[in-house]
Amino acid sequence: MSSPSHSNGNGNGSEPALNGGLMLFTSKSQQELAALHLLERTALSEERARSGSGAASLPNPKKREGMDVAAKAPVLSAFMQGLINPLSDGAASVVDDSFSCCFQSQPYEPWNWNFYLFPLWCVGVVVRHGFLFPIRLLSLLLGMVLFIVSFTVANNAISDVTKRKRIESSLIVFMCNVFVWSWTGVVRFHGPQPSRGAKVFVANHTSMIDFIVLESLFPFAVIMQKHGGWVGWFQTRILNAIGCIYFDRTDSSDRAVVAKRIKEHVHASGSNPLLIFPEGTCVNNEHCVMFKRSAFDLDVPVCPIAIKYNKTFVDAFWNSKRESFTMHLYKLMTSWAVVADVWFLEPMEKLQGESSIDFAARVQKVIAERASLRVVPWDGMYKYIAPKPETRERRRRAFAELMKSSLKKKK
């Protein structure tokens, strides 16, 4: 990285521009040379000021070339290291902020702060938890019992595979509608409805309920993470009927197997359209992290889906590090309603000479613009290997203290 050049008044237009005596270079050796250059210029200026003359008192250039640079290097290295380290910490803090904000829930702003609003808030709590939640839970349990019985009968009594798959797909769509009803879900679908002619759909990802919302309209086969508990049972016993594909983040060898299964599914005749969440993790519906390119290497048209949740009644973002999916569902079922807009956008194809990464970025931009999301360049998988928020906060405070102490010394 080169610095812009300018004339310093001595007729030398090739010297790098200085900003308060500080320069940023790409390597340690460049930093040391830059510091040497700065010190020599300072020494020349002081010598000229003492002598009262410019050119007459300039030291012999050969003498300056013979200066003991090796003796100065350790001091200059320590000086530059002390300068670069705080700057690096400061830059890292900025990066941490722009990354971690993608996975932060909307802060709760209390509105029951005065004597006439508090009684209304109490009434709302009683209605939501004491009246609506029991009705919703009972409806969900009855729907699940009806679904399990019907699914079991269809799975064991119907020998025609095609007919059985069609009935099982319809039952899964019914069960997803039961889930949506249990949140008093208000979902508005826009654009052309999906059909079996399209093979790959990609959508932004906020919560596992994204799949439920989309599946309530059409029986997609989805790529999702393996889960334990009752969710894992639902995956292995039920969702296999529509051809879902699962991955394991902890198994590095699983990636190649999943990629192979995706290609086989897409090119198989009669298979359900594949729904992919290329971000690979849940994001807070305010940002859109980098799309993985695996969904864009399949040589088929990609149909973008933009999902936007209205946070007036509840924040639909699922922070899997802080709450289980069961508690997430409880939060949704004790809210007034889950309101969402879903846009099915026009199919997009890879342009001639366009790489898969560029194609993914182009689709990401279209989805983000439709759902009013901010595109960020981070890989969502860093969410699982990034330092803890407490560690980042300690670094920010240490950097702030360092800058405060430096300013006090200057004063």
CSV table of N, CA, C and O in Angstrom, one decimal, residues 268-316:
chain,number,residue,atom,x,y,z
A,268,ALA,N,-32.6,-35.1,-9.5
A,268,ALA,CA,-33.5,-36.3,-9.5
A,268,ALA,C,-34.9,-35.8,-10.0
A,268,ALA,O,-35.4,-34.8,-9.6
A,269,SER,N,-35.6,-36.7,-10.7
A,269,SER,CA,-36.9,-36.4,-11.2
A,269,SER,C,-37.9,-36.6,-10.1
A,269,SER,O,-37.8,-37.6,-9.4
A,270,GLY,N,-38.9,-35.8,-10.0
A,270,GLY,CA,-40.0,-35.9,-9.1
A,270,GLY,C,-39.6,-35.5,-7.7
A,270,GLY,O,-40.5,-35.6,-6.7
A,271,SER,N,-38.5,-35.0,-7.4
A,271,SER,CA,-38.1,-34.5,-6.1
A,271,SER,C,-38.7,-33.2,-5.8
A,271,SER,O,-39.0,-32.4,-6.7
A,272,ASN,N,-38.9,-32.9,-4.5
A,272,ASN,CA,-39.5,-31.6,-4.1
A,272,ASN,C,-38.4,-30.5,-4.3
A,272,ASN,O,-37.2,-30.8,-4.2
A,273,PRO,N,-38.9,-29.3,-4.6
A,273,PRO,CA,-37.9,-28.2,-4.7
A,273,PRO,C,-37.1,-28.0,-3.4
A,273,PRO,O,-37.6,-28.3,-2.3
A,274,LEU,N,-35.8,-27.7,-3.6
A,274,LEU,CA,-34.9,-27.6,-2.4
A,274,LEU,C,-34.8,-26.2,-1.9
A,274,LEU,O,-34.6,-25.2,-2.6
A,275,LEU,N,-35.0,-26.1,-0.6
A,275,LEU,CA,-34.9,-24.8,0.1
A,275,LEU,C,-33.6,-24.7,0.9
A,275,LEU,O,-33.3,-25.6,1.7
A,276,ILE,N,-32.8,-23.7,0.6
A,276,ILE,CA,-31.5,-23.5,1.2
A,276,ILE,C,-31.4,-22.1,1.8
A,276,ILE,O,-31.9,-21.1,1.3
A,277,PHE,N,-30.9,-22.1,3.0
A,277,PHE,CA,-30.6,-20.9,3.7
A,277,PHE,C,-29.0,-20.7,3.7
A,277,PHE,O,-28.3,-21.2,4.5
A,278,PRO,N,-28.6,-20.0,2.6
A,278,PRO,CA,-27.1,-19.9,2.4
A,278,PRO,C,-26.3,-19.2,3.4
A,278,PRO,O,-25.1,-19.2,3.3
A,279,GLU,N,-26.9,-18.4,4.3
A,279,GLU,CA,-26.2,-17.8,5.4
A,279,GLU,C,-25.6,-18.8,6.3
A,279,GLU,O,-24.6,-18.6,7.0
A,280,GLY,N,-26.3,-19.9,6.5
A,280,GLY,CA,-25.7,-21.0,7.3
A,280,GLY,C,-26.0,-20.9,8.8
A,280,GLY,O,-25.6,-21.7,9.5
A,281,THR,N,-26.6,-19.8,9.2
A,281,THR,CA,-26.9,-19.5,10.6
A,281,THR,C,-28.0,-18.5,10.7
A,281,THR,O,-28.3,-17.8,9.7
A,282,CYS,N,-28.6,-18.4,11.9
A,282,CYS,CA,-29.7,-17.4,12.1
A,282,CYS,C,-29.1,-16.0,12.3
A,282,CYS,O,-28.2,-15.8,13.2
A,283,VAL,N,-29.6,-15.0,11.6
A,283,VAL,CA,-29.2,-13.6,11.7
A,283,VAL,C,-30.4,-12.8,12.2
A,283,VAL,O,-31.5,-13.3,12.0
A,284,ASN,N,-30.2,-11.7,12.7
A,284,ASN,CA,-31.2,-11.0,13.4
A,284,ASN,C,-32.3,-10.2,12.6
A,284,ASN,O,-33.0,-9.4,13.1
A,285,ASN,N,-32.4,-10.5,11.3
A,285,ASN,CA,-33.3,-9.9,10.4
A,285,ASN,C,-33.1,-8.4,10.2
A,285,ASN,O,-34.0,-7.7,9.7
A,286,GLU,N,-32.0,-8.0,10.6
A,286,GLU,CA,-31.6,-6.6,10.3
A,286,GLU,C,-30.3,-6.6,9.4
A,286,GLU,O,-30.1,-5.6,8.7
A,287,HIS,N,-29.6,-7.6,9.4
A,287,HIS,CA,-28.4,-7.8,8.6
A,287,HIS,C,-28.5,-9.0,7.7
A,287,HIS,O,-29.3,-9.9,7.9
A,288,CYS,N,-27.6,-9.1,6.7
A,288,CYS,CA,-27.5,-10.3,5.8
A,288,CYS,C,-26.1,-10.6,5.7
A,288,CYS,O,-25.3,-9.9,5.1
A,289,VAL,N,-25.6,-11.8,6.2
A,289,VAL,CA,-24.2,-12.1,6.2
A,289,VAL,C,-23.9,-12.9,4.9
A,289,VAL,O,-24.8,-13.1,4.1
A,290,MET,N,-22.7,-13.2,4.7
A,290,MET,CA,-22.2,-13.8,3.4
A,290,MET,C,-23.0,-15.1,3.1
A,290,MET,O,-23.2,-15.9,3.9
A,291,PHE,N,-23.3,-15.2,1.8
A,291,PHE,CA,-24.0,-16.4,1.3
A,291,PHE,C,-22.9,-17.4,0.9
A,291,PHE,O,-21.9,-17.1,0.2
A,292,LYS,N,-23.1,-18.7,1.3
A,292,LYS,CA,-22.2,-19.8,0.9
A,292,LYS,C,-22.5,-20.1,-0.5
A,292,LYS,O,-23.6,-20.0,-1.0
A,293,ARG,N,-21.4,-20.4,-1.2
A,293,ARG,CA,-21.6,-20.6,-2.7
A,293,ARG,C,-22.1,-22.0,-3.1
A,293,ARG,O,-22.4,-22.2,-4.3
A,294,SER,N,-22.3,-22.9,-2.2
A,294,SER,CA,-22.7,-24.3,-2.6
A,294,SER,C,-24.0,-24.3,-3.2
A,294,SER,O,-24.3,-25.1,-4.1
A,295,ALA,N,-24.9,-23.4,-2.9
A,295,ALA,CA,-26.2,-23.3,-3.5
A,295,ALA,C,-26.2,-22.7,-4.9
A,295,ALA,O,-27.2,-22.8,-5.6
A,296,PHE,N,-25.1,-22.2,-5.3
A,296,PHE,CA,-25.0,-21.5,-6.6
A,296,PHE,C,-24.0,-22.2,-7.5
A,296,PHE,O,-23.6,-21.7,-8.5
A,297,ASP,N,-23.7,-23.4,-7.2
A,297,ASP,CA,-22.8,-24.3,-8.0
A,297,ASP,C,-23.6,-25.4,-8.7
A,297,ASP,O,-22.9,-26.3,-9.2
A,298,LEU,N,-24.9,-25.3,-8.7
A,298,LEU,CA,-25.7,-26.5,-9.1
A,298,LEU,C,-26.1,-26.4,-10.6
A,298,LEU,O,-26.8,-27.3,-11.0
A,299,ASP,N,-25.8,-25.3,-11.3
A,299,ASP,CA,-26.1,-25.2,-12.7
A,299,ASP,C,-27.7,-25.2,-12.9
A,299,ASP,O,-28.1,-25.8,-13.9
A,300,VAL,N,-28.4,-24.7,-12.0
A,300,VAL,CA,-29.9,-24.5,-12.2
A,300,VAL,C,-30.3,-23.1,-11.8
A,300,VAL,O,-29.6,-22.5,-11.0
A,301,PRO,N,-31.4,-22.6,-12.3
A,301,PRO,CA,-31.9,-21.3,-11.8
A,301,PRO,C,-32.1,-21.3,-10.3
A,301,PRO,O,-32.6,-22.3,-9.7
A,302,VAL,N,-31.9,-20.2,-9.7
A,302,VAL,CA,-32.1,-20.0,-8.3
A,302,VAL,C,-33.2,-19.0,-8.1
A,302,VAL,O,-33.2,-17.9,-8.6
A,303,CYS,N,-34.2,-19.4,-7.2
A,303,CYS,CA,-35.3,-18.5,-6.9
A,303,CYS,C,-35.1,-17.9,-5.6
A,303,CYS,O,-35.2,-18.5,-4.5
A,304,PRO,N,-34.9,-16.6,-5.5
A,304,PRO,CA,-34.7,-15.9,-4.2
A,304,PRO,C,-36.0,-15.7,-3.4
A,304,PRO,O,-37.1,-15.5,-4.0
A,305,ILE,N,-35.9,-15.8,-2.1
A,305,ILE,CA,-37.0,-15.6,-1.2
A,305,ILE,C,-36.5,-14.6,-0.1
A,305,ILE,O,-35.5,-14.8,0.5
A,306,ALA,N,-37.3,-13.5,0.0
A,306,ALA,CA,-36.9,-12.5,1.1
A,306,ALA,C,-38.0,-12.6,2.2
A,306,ALA,O,-39.2,-12.5,1.9
A,307,ILE,N,-37.5,-12.7,3.4
A,307,ILE,CA,-38.4,-12.8,4.6
A,307,ILE,C,-38.1,-11.6,5.5
A,307,ILE,O,-36.9,-11.4,5.9
A,308,LYS,N,-39.2,-10.9,5.9
A,308,LYS,CA,-39.0,-9.8,6.8
A,308,LYS,C,-40.1,-9.9,7.9
A,308,LYS,O,-41.3,-10.0,7.6
A,309,TYR,N,-39.6,-9.9,9.2
A,309,TYR,CA,-40.5,-10.0,10.3
A,309,TYR,C,-40.8,-8.6,10.9
A,309,TYR,O,-39.9,-7.8,11.0
A,310,ASN,N,-42.0,-8.4,11.3
A,310,ASN,CA,-42.4,-7.2,11.9
A,310,ASN,C,-42.2,-7.4,13.4
A,310,ASN,O,-42.7,-8.3,14.0
A,311,LYS,N,-41.4,-6.5,14.0
A,311,LYS,CA,-41.0,-6.7,15.4
A,311,LYS,C,-41.9,-5.9,16.4
A,311,LYS,O,-41.5,-5.8,17.6
A,312,THR,N,-43.0,-5.5,16.0
A,312,THR,CA,-43.9,-4.8,16.8
A,312,THR,C,-44.4,-5.6,18.0
A,312,THR,O,-44.4,-5.1,19.2
A,313,PHE,N,-44.7,-6.9,17.8
A,313,PHE,CA,-45.2,-7.7,18.8
A,313,PHE,C,-44.2,-8.7,19.4
A,313,PHE,O,-44.2,-9.0,20.6
A,314,VAL,N,-43.2,-9.1,18.6
A,314,VAL,CA,-42.2,-10.0,19.1
A,314,VAL,C,-41.1,-10.0,18.1
A,314,VAL,O,-41.3,-9.8,16.9
A,315,ASP,N,-39.9,-10.3,18.6
A,315,ASP,CA,-38.7,-10.4,17.8
A,315,ASP,C,-38.5,-11.9,17.5
A,315,ASP,O,-38.3,-12.7,18.3
A,316,ALA,N,-38.6,-12.2,16.2
A,316,ALA,CA,-38.6,-13.6,15.8
A,316,ALA,C,-37.2,-14.2,15.7
A,316,ALA,O,-37.1,-15.4,15.4
